[in-house]
PDB file of C-alpha atoms in Angstrom:
ATOM      1  CA  MET A   1     -24.718 -35.285   8.105  1.00 43.00           C
ATOM      2  CA  THR A   2     -26.775 -34.601   5.018  1.00 44.00           C
ATOM      3  CA  GLN A   3     -28.318 -37.704   2.228  1.00 44.00           C
ATOM      4  CA  ASN A   4     -28.391 -36.777  -2.060  1.00 44.00           C
ATOM      5  CA  ILE A   5     -31.334 -37.324  -2.775  1.00 44.00           C
ATOM      6  CA  THR A   6     -31.089 -38.411  -6.693  1.00 42.00           C
ATOM      7  CA  SER A   7     -33.006 -41.296  -7.946  1.00 37.00           C
ATOM      8  CA  ILE A   8     -36.667 -40.062  -6.811  1.00 39.00           C
ATOM      9  CA  ASP A   9     -38.992 -39.642  -9.771  1.00 43.00           C
ATOM     10  CA  GLN A  10     -40.590 -35.909  -8.703  1.00 44.00           C
ATOM     11  CA  ARG A  11     -43.802 -36.591 -10.724  1.00 50.00           C
ATOM     12  CA  ARG A  12     -44.522 -39.632  -8.784  1.00 59.00           C
ATOM     13  CA  ALA A  13     -44.011 -38.329  -6.032  1.00 68.00           C
ATOM     14  CA  GLN A  14     -47.873 -37.482  -3.070  1.00 75.00           C
ATOM     15  CA  ARG A  15     -48.376 -33.946  -3.129  1.00 74.00           C
ATOM     16  CA  LYS A  16     -49.341 -32.478  -0.170  1.00 73.00           C
ATOM     17  CA  ARG A  17     -50.017 -28.220  -0.513  1.00 74.00           C
ATOM     18  CA  ALA A  18     -50.326 -26.661   2.435  1.00 72.00           C
ATOM     19  CA  ASN A  19     -53.919 -25.042   3.358  1.00 69.00           C
ATOM     20  CA  PHE A  20     -51.498 -21.982   6.069  1.00 76.00           C
ATOM     21  CA  THR A  21     -48.748 -19.848   4.761  1.00 88.00           C
ATOM     22  CA  VAL A  22     -45.351 -21.332   5.244  1.00 93.00           C
ATOM     23  CA  VAL A  23     -42.454 -18.843   4.743  1.00 96.00           C
ATOM     24  CA  VAL A  24     -39.328 -20.510   2.209  1.00 97.00           C
ATOM     25  CA  SER A  25     -36.719 -18.853   3.708  1.00 97.00           C
ATOM     26  CA  ASP A  26     -32.955 -19.084   1.875  1.00 96.00           C
ATOM     27  CA  THR A  27     -30.744 -19.606   4.514  1.00 96.00           C
ATOM     28  CA  ILE A  28     -27.655 -18.443   2.961  1.00 95.00           C
ATOM     29  CA  ASN A  29     -28.559 -14.422   2.255  1.00 92.00           C
ATOM     30  CA  GLN A  30     -31.373 -14.315   5.408  1.00 93.00           C
ATOM     31  CA  ARG A  31     -34.534 -13.728   2.893  1.00 94.00           C
ATOM     32  CA  PRO A  32     -37.869 -14.972   2.275  1.00 95.00           C
ATOM     33  CA  LEU A  33     -37.700 -16.879  -1.588  1.00 95.00           C
ATOM     34  CA  GLY A  34     -41.670 -17.262  -1.440  1.00 96.00           C
ATOM     35  CA  HIS A  35     -44.469 -19.510   0.489  1.00 95.00           C
ATOM     36  CA  LEU A  36     -44.534 -22.851   0.124  1.00 96.00           C
ATOM     37  CA  GLY A  37     -47.832 -24.183  -2.942  1.00 94.00           C
ATOM     38  CA  ASN A  38     -47.045 -27.742  -1.947  1.00 94.00           C
ATOM     39  CA  ILE A  39     -44.393 -30.091  -0.949  1.00 94.00           C
ATOM     40  CA  SER A  40     -43.621 -34.185  -1.436  1.00 95.00           C
ATOM     41  CA  ALA A  41     -40.732 -36.034  -0.141  1.00 94.00           C
ATOM     42  CA  SER A  42     -39.023 -34.925  -3.574  1.00 96.00           C
ATOM     43  CA  GLY A  43     -39.486 -31.702  -4.427  1.00 97.00           C
ATOM     44  CA  LEU A  44     -40.948 -28.345  -3.646  1.00 96.00           C
ATOM     45  CA  LEU A  45     -43.786 -25.459  -5.280  1.00 96.00           C
ATOM     46  CA  ILE A  46     -42.732 -22.382  -4.445  1.00 97.00           C
ATOM     47  CA  ILE A  47     -44.705 -18.704  -4.986  1.00 96.00           C
ATOM     48  CA  SER A  48     -42.971 -16.338  -4.948  1.00 96.00           C
ATOM     49  CA  VAL A  49     -43.236 -12.441  -6.374  1.00 95.00           C
ATOM     50  CA  TYR A  50     -39.344 -12.957  -8.322  1.00 93.00           C
ATOM     51  CA  PRO A  51     -38.485 -15.397 -10.602  1.00 93.00           C
ATOM     52  CA  PRO A  52     -35.257 -17.558  -9.309  1.00 93.00           C
ATOM     53  CA  ARG A  53     -32.452 -18.189 -12.024  1.00 91.00           C
ATOM     54  CA  ASN A  54     -32.585 -21.470 -13.948  1.00 93.00           C
ATOM     55  CA  GLU A  55     -30.994 -24.715 -11.954  1.00 93.00           C
ATOM     56  CA  ALA A  56     -30.610 -22.289  -9.323  1.00 95.00           C
ATOM     57  CA  VAL A  57     -29.379 -24.115  -6.271  1.00 97.00           C
ATOM     58  CA  TYR A  58     -30.684 -22.759  -2.826  1.00 97.00           C
ATOM     59  CA  GLN A  59     -30.364 -23.546   1.141  1.00 98.00           C
ATOM     60  CA  VAL A  60     -34.153 -22.960   2.238  1.00 98.00           C
ATOM     61  CA  SER A  61     -35.437 -23.740   5.941  1.00 97.00           C
ATOM     62  CA  LEU A  62     -39.464 -23.839   6.800  1.00 96.00           C
ATOM     63  CA  THR A  63     -41.374 -24.812   9.982  1.00 93.00           C
ATOM     64  CA  LEU A  64     -44.106 -27.111   8.030  1.00 88.00           C
ATOM     65  CA  PRO A  65     -47.078 -26.942  11.080  1.00 80.00           C
ATOM     66  CA  GLY A  66     -49.310 -29.431  13.173  1.00 75.00           C
ATOM     67  CA  LEU A  67     -46.596 -32.019  13.921  1.00 72.00           C
ATOM     68  CA  THR A  68     -46.409 -30.433  17.420  1.00 71.00           C
ATOM     69  CA  GLN A  69     -47.153 -27.937  19.715  1.00 70.00           C
ATOM     70  CA  HIS A  70     -44.001 -26.549  19.055  1.00 74.00           C
ATOM     71  CA  PRO A  71     -43.346 -26.783  15.207  1.00 79.00           C
ATOM     72  CA  GLN A  72     -39.440 -27.133  14.022  1.00 78.00           C
ATOM     73  CA  ALA A  73     -37.824 -25.672  10.924  1.00 91.00           C
ATOM     74  CA  ILE A  74     -36.626 -28.428   8.640  1.00 96.00           C
ATOM     75  CA  ASP A  75     -33.626 -27.670   6.048  1.00 98.00           C
ATOM     76  CA  LEU A  76     -33.213 -28.549   2.985  1.00 98.00           C
ATOM     77  CA  GLY A  77     -31.091 -28.118  -0.096  1.00 98.00           C
ATOM     78  CA  ILE A  78     -33.235 -27.113  -3.346  1.00 98.00           C
ATOM     79  CA  GLN A  79     -32.664 -27.063  -7.397  1.00 98.00           C
ATOM     80  CA  GLU A  80     -34.818 -24.567  -8.897  1.00 97.00           C
ATOM     81  CA  GLN A  81     -36.433 -27.569 -12.214  1.00 97.00           C
ATOM     82  CA  TRP A  82     -39.024 -24.941 -14.492  1.00 97.00           C
ATOM     83  CA  HIS A  83     -40.696 -21.491 -13.296  1.00 96.00           C
ATOM     84  CA  GLU A  84     -43.610 -19.725 -14.448  1.00 96.00           C
ATOM     85  CA  ALA A  85     -45.905 -16.398 -14.410  1.00 94.00           C
ATOM     86  CA  ALA A  86     -48.682 -17.380 -12.671  1.00 90.00           C
ATOM     87  CA  SER A  87     -52.524 -16.642 -13.192  1.00 89.00           C
ATOM     88  CA  ASN A  88     -51.941 -14.285 -10.464  1.00 88.00           C
ATOM     89  CA  PRO A  89     -50.385 -11.076 -11.682  1.00 90.00           C
ATOM     90  CA  GLY A  90     -46.549 -10.441 -10.141  1.00 91.00           C
ATOM     91  CA  GLN A  91     -47.097 -14.122  -8.361  1.00 95.00           C
ATOM     92  CA  ILE A  92     -43.496 -16.640 -10.204  1.00 97.00           C
ATOM     93  CA  TRP A  93     -44.842 -20.627  -9.674  1.00 96.00           C
ATOM     94  CA  SER A  94     -41.727 -22.485  -9.477  1.00 97.00           C
ATOM     95  CA  GLY A  95     -40.823 -26.218  -9.409  1.00 97.00           C
ATOM     96  CA  TYR A  96     -38.029 -27.149  -6.791  1.00 98.00           C
ATOM     97  CA  ARG A  97     -36.457 -31.092  -6.498  1.00 98.00           C
ATOM     98  CA  ILE A  98     -34.706 -31.540  -2.937  1.00 98.00           C
ATOM     99  CA  ILE A  99     -31.097 -32.023  -3.779  1.00 98.00           C
ATOM    100  CA  ALA A 100     -30.712 -32.298  -0.269  1.00 98.00           C
ATOM    101  CA  ILE A 101     -31.909 -32.666   3.326  1.00 98.00           C
ATOM    102  CA  SER A 102     -31.149 -34.336   6.889  1.00 98.00           C
ATOM    103  CA  PRO A 103     -32.391 -37.562   7.883  1.00 97.00           C
ATOM    104  CA  THR A 104     -34.187 -35.804  11.149  1.00 95.00           C
ATOM    105  CA  ASP A 105     -35.777 -33.719   8.683  1.00 95.00           C
ATOM    106  CA  ALA A 106     -36.443 -36.193   6.108  1.00 96.00           C
ATOM    107  CA  ALA A 107     -37.987 -37.898   9.332  1.00 93.00           C
ATOM    108  CA  VAL A 108     -39.888 -35.074   9.967  1.00 92.00           C
ATOM    109  CA  LEU A 109     -41.106 -34.220   6.416  1.00 93.00           C
ATOM    110  CA  ASP A 110     -42.487 -37.631   6.439  1.00 92.00           C
ATOM    111  CA  ALA A 111     -44.459 -38.043   9.339  1.00 89.00           C
ATOM    112  CA  TRP A 112     -45.416 -34.205   8.197  1.00 89.00           C
ATOM    113  CA  LEU A 113     -46.812 -35.273   5.036  1.00 90.00           C
ATOM    114  CA  GLU A 114     -48.664 -38.528   6.730  1.00 89.00           C
ATOM    115  CA  LEU A 115     -51.026 -35.773   8.351  1.00 84.00           C
ATOM    116  CA  PRO A 116     -54.457 -35.734   7.511  1.00 79.00           C
ATOM    117  CA  GLY A 117     -54.587 -32.908   4.594  1.00 71.00           C
ATOM    118  CA  SER A 118     -54.881 -32.074   1.833  1.00 54.00           C
ATOM    119  CA  ARG A 119     -53.737 -33.875  -1.352  1.00 57.00           C
ATOM    120  CA  GLY A 120     -52.835 -32.597  -5.202  1.00 52.00           C
TER     121      GLY A 120
END
């Protein structure tokens, strides 16, 4: 079962930076969408080479290491909120809100967000 997230204020959610490379894959077309910049319980920043379509919806999968010896991928439904050219040439930063996540994957994400690490 999937839960929809609609009333969370994305700007107030604590974000955690990815201090390692996490590939975010589009599960529909089986291609990388980009890599994770930061993530919160309500959204994420993806760094990519191609801009997304405005307000595009994606089904993605990513693996957050550090919880167990055998990290498990989580699946998210996300929707593009904004994108802009990064200061590094050839990079696009895109902000997404999480619009669907299973209760099991939400628990994994919450546990990962509670691990010590970079906030910001």
